[in-house]
Amino acid sequence: MKVLVTGGAGFIGSHLVDRLVDGGHDVIVLDKFSGGNKLDPKTIEKIDLIEGDVRNEETVHQVTKGCDLVYHLAGYLGVDAETMETETLGIRNVGNACIAGGVERLIYISSSGVYGKAAIEQDVDEDFLAAPISSYAIAKRYNEIYLQALFQEKHLQSCSLRYFNVYGPRQDERMVIPRFFYQALKGEPLTVYGNGQQTRDFTYIDDVIEATVLLAERFQGCEIVNIAKGEDASIVEIANKIIALTKSNSEVALIELPQGRYDLEVQRRCGNSDKLKRIAGFIPSLPLDEGLKKIFEFIENSSPVAGQMERPSHMLESGHQR
Ligand code: UDP
């Protein structure tokens, strides 16, 4: 198949592209490299890599033409106008380009952030009321609804995937797990926000990619599906595991939440993966301990640059909003 991956040079995109290339597909990547280029040089030789912005209608129409399937991942965390425009203009351009170019199936990467604080009480399934609170999550929810409208009006089949905290090699240190590894390996305190009892459903990247590819093959019509493990872990527990694994002298520091996160922090987030199991026949299951070990092995086998353990400038910020 000929497949387009927007945002294919990012953390999740680069793993997806590796998998698609291994599966023998013709892959086109559209990326503007705002988060650098995480694609393996060996993979780059085997794909069509195009630098461009999903906000540009003409570019999106050109790269979409003749594709059998589109994975739309391009986007980034934030609260600024560019983040929002990338979401809203991106979906409009990609959706319309699929319709104009005869592409029948679209996979869109949404986020468990759409559940907002509603996710506290129970393991949320897709019928649970989405109540996003950050602008990023509001844009994700808007796009899910937009795709439902495109299905009704133009018959474009699509599946929106609500990823729950994905982690793995190549992820940058704005996210909690790589950040804690960085701090542990530098002997710095691990910055746990609040009391550290907040939980997340951490899903390992290889499992997430497997689920994504299977869903792309098997979904019908227009769907929204959680990509979750159905098991949550507390942040302080993760900090302690990383200290033990790296044999670090670092300590856990319970610190106040940064300004930008204060009102957005969710105490518990865990996803129900029944629907994923029903459609894809697969759910993420790699235990957290094993996923952490894989990241540590990756860091140990990488040069400082390849392992991306250089602290990017945004690490110096107090936090990000999503
Ligand atoms: N977190 C933390 N210390 C950090 C970074 C994050 O305690 O240095 C916590 C954060 O408060 C949240 C969890 O880790 O409860 C996951 O944060 P992340 O930004 O990775 O993803 P989120 O689920 O907030 O989108």
Coordinates of C-alpha atoms in Angstrom, one line a residue, residues 94-200:
V94 CA -6.0 16.2 5.3
G95 CA -9.7 15.3 5.4
N96 CA -10.5 17.3 2.2
A97 CA -7.4 16.0 0.5
C98 CA -8.4 12.4 1.2
I99 CA -11.9 13.1 -0.3
A100 CA -10.5 14.9 -3.3
G101 CA -7.8 12.3 -3.9
G102 CA -10.0 9.2 -3.4
V103 CA -8.3 8.1 -0.2
E104 CA -10.9 6.0 1.6
R105 CA -9.4 5.6 5.1
L106 CA -7.9 8.0 7.5
I107 CA -6.4 7.4 10.9
Y108 CA -6.3 10.4 13.2
I109 CA -4.3 10.5 16.4
S110 CA -6.4 12.0 19.2
S111 CA -5.6 12.0 22.9
S112 CA -6.9 10.7 26.2
G113 CA -6.7 14.3 27.2
V114 CA -10.2 14.7 25.7
Y115 CA -11.6 13.1 28.9
G116 CA -10.3 15.9 31.0
K117 CA -10.9 15.5 34.7
A118 CA -14.0 13.3 34.0
A119 CA -11.6 10.4 33.9
I120 CA -11.1 10.3 37.7
E121 CA -13.7 7.9 38.9
Q122 CA -13.5 5.0 36.6
D123 CA -11.7 3.4 33.6
V124 CA -13.1 5.6 30.9
D125 CA -14.6 4.0 27.8
E126 CA -15.3 5.8 24.5
D127 CA -19.0 6.6 25.5
F128 CA -17.9 8.4 28.6
L129 CA -18.6 12.2 28.3
A130 CA -15.6 13.9 26.8
A131 CA -14.9 17.1 28.7
P132 CA -11.5 18.4 27.6
I133 CA -10.1 21.3 29.6
S134 CA -6.8 22.2 27.8
S135 CA -6.9 24.0 24.5
Y136 CA -4.9 21.1 23.0
A137 CA -7.4 18.5 24.1
I138 CA -10.3 20.7 23.0
A139 CA -8.8 20.8 19.5
K140 CA -8.4 17.0 19.5
R141 CA -12.1 16.6 20.4
Y142 CA -13.1 19.2 17.8
N143 CA -11.3 17.1 15.2
E144 CA -12.9 13.9 16.3
I145 CA -16.3 15.5 15.8
Y146 CA -15.2 17.1 12.5
L147 CA -14.3 13.6 11.2
Q148 CA -17.7 12.2 12.3
A149 CA -19.3 15.0 10.2
L150 CA -17.0 14.2 7.2
F151 CA -18.1 10.5 7.4
Q152 CA -21.8 11.5 7.4
E153 CA -21.5 14.0 4.7
K154 CA -18.7 12.7 2.4
H155 CA -18.4 9.0 3.5
L156 CA -14.7 9.4 4.4
Q157 CA -14.0 6.4 6.7
S158 CA -11.9 7.4 9.7
C159 CA -10.7 6.1 13.1
S160 CA -9.7 8.6 15.9
L161 CA -7.3 6.9 18.3
R162 CA -7.2 8.2 21.9
Y163 CA -3.7 7.5 22.9
F164 CA -3.1 7.1 26.7
N165 CA 0.3 8.2 27.9
V166 CA 2.6 6.6 25.3
Y167 CA 6.2 6.1 26.4
G168 CA 9.4 4.7 24.8
P169 CA 12.7 5.3 23.2
R170 CA 13.1 8.6 21.2
Q171 CA 10.5 10.4 23.4
D172 CA 11.6 13.9 24.4
E173 CA 12.1 15.0 28.0
R174 CA 9.1 17.2 28.3
M175 CA 7.2 14.0 29.1
V176 CA 7.5 12.5 32.5
I177 CA 9.3 9.1 31.9
P178 CA 12.2 10.4 29.8
R179 CA 12.4 13.4 32.0
F180 CA 12.9 11.2 35.1
F181 CA 15.5 9.1 33.3
Y182 CA 17.4 12.2 32.4
Q183 CA 17.3 13.5 36.0
A184 CA 18.2 10.1 37.5
L185 CA 21.2 9.7 35.2
K186 CA 22.4 13.2 36.0
G187 CA 22.0 12.6 39.7
E188 CA 19.5 15.4 39.9
P189 CA 16.3 15.2 42.1
L190 CA 13.3 13.6 40.3
T191 CA 10.7 16.4 40.1
V192 CA 7.5 14.7 41.1
Y193 CA 4.6 17.2 41.0
G194 CA 2.2 17.4 44.0
N195 CA 2.1 14.3 46.2
G196 CA 2.9 12.1 43.2
Q197 CA -0.2 10.0 43.8
Q198 CA -1.7 11.0 40.4
T199 CA -1.9 8.1 38.0
R200 CA -1.7 7.5 34.3

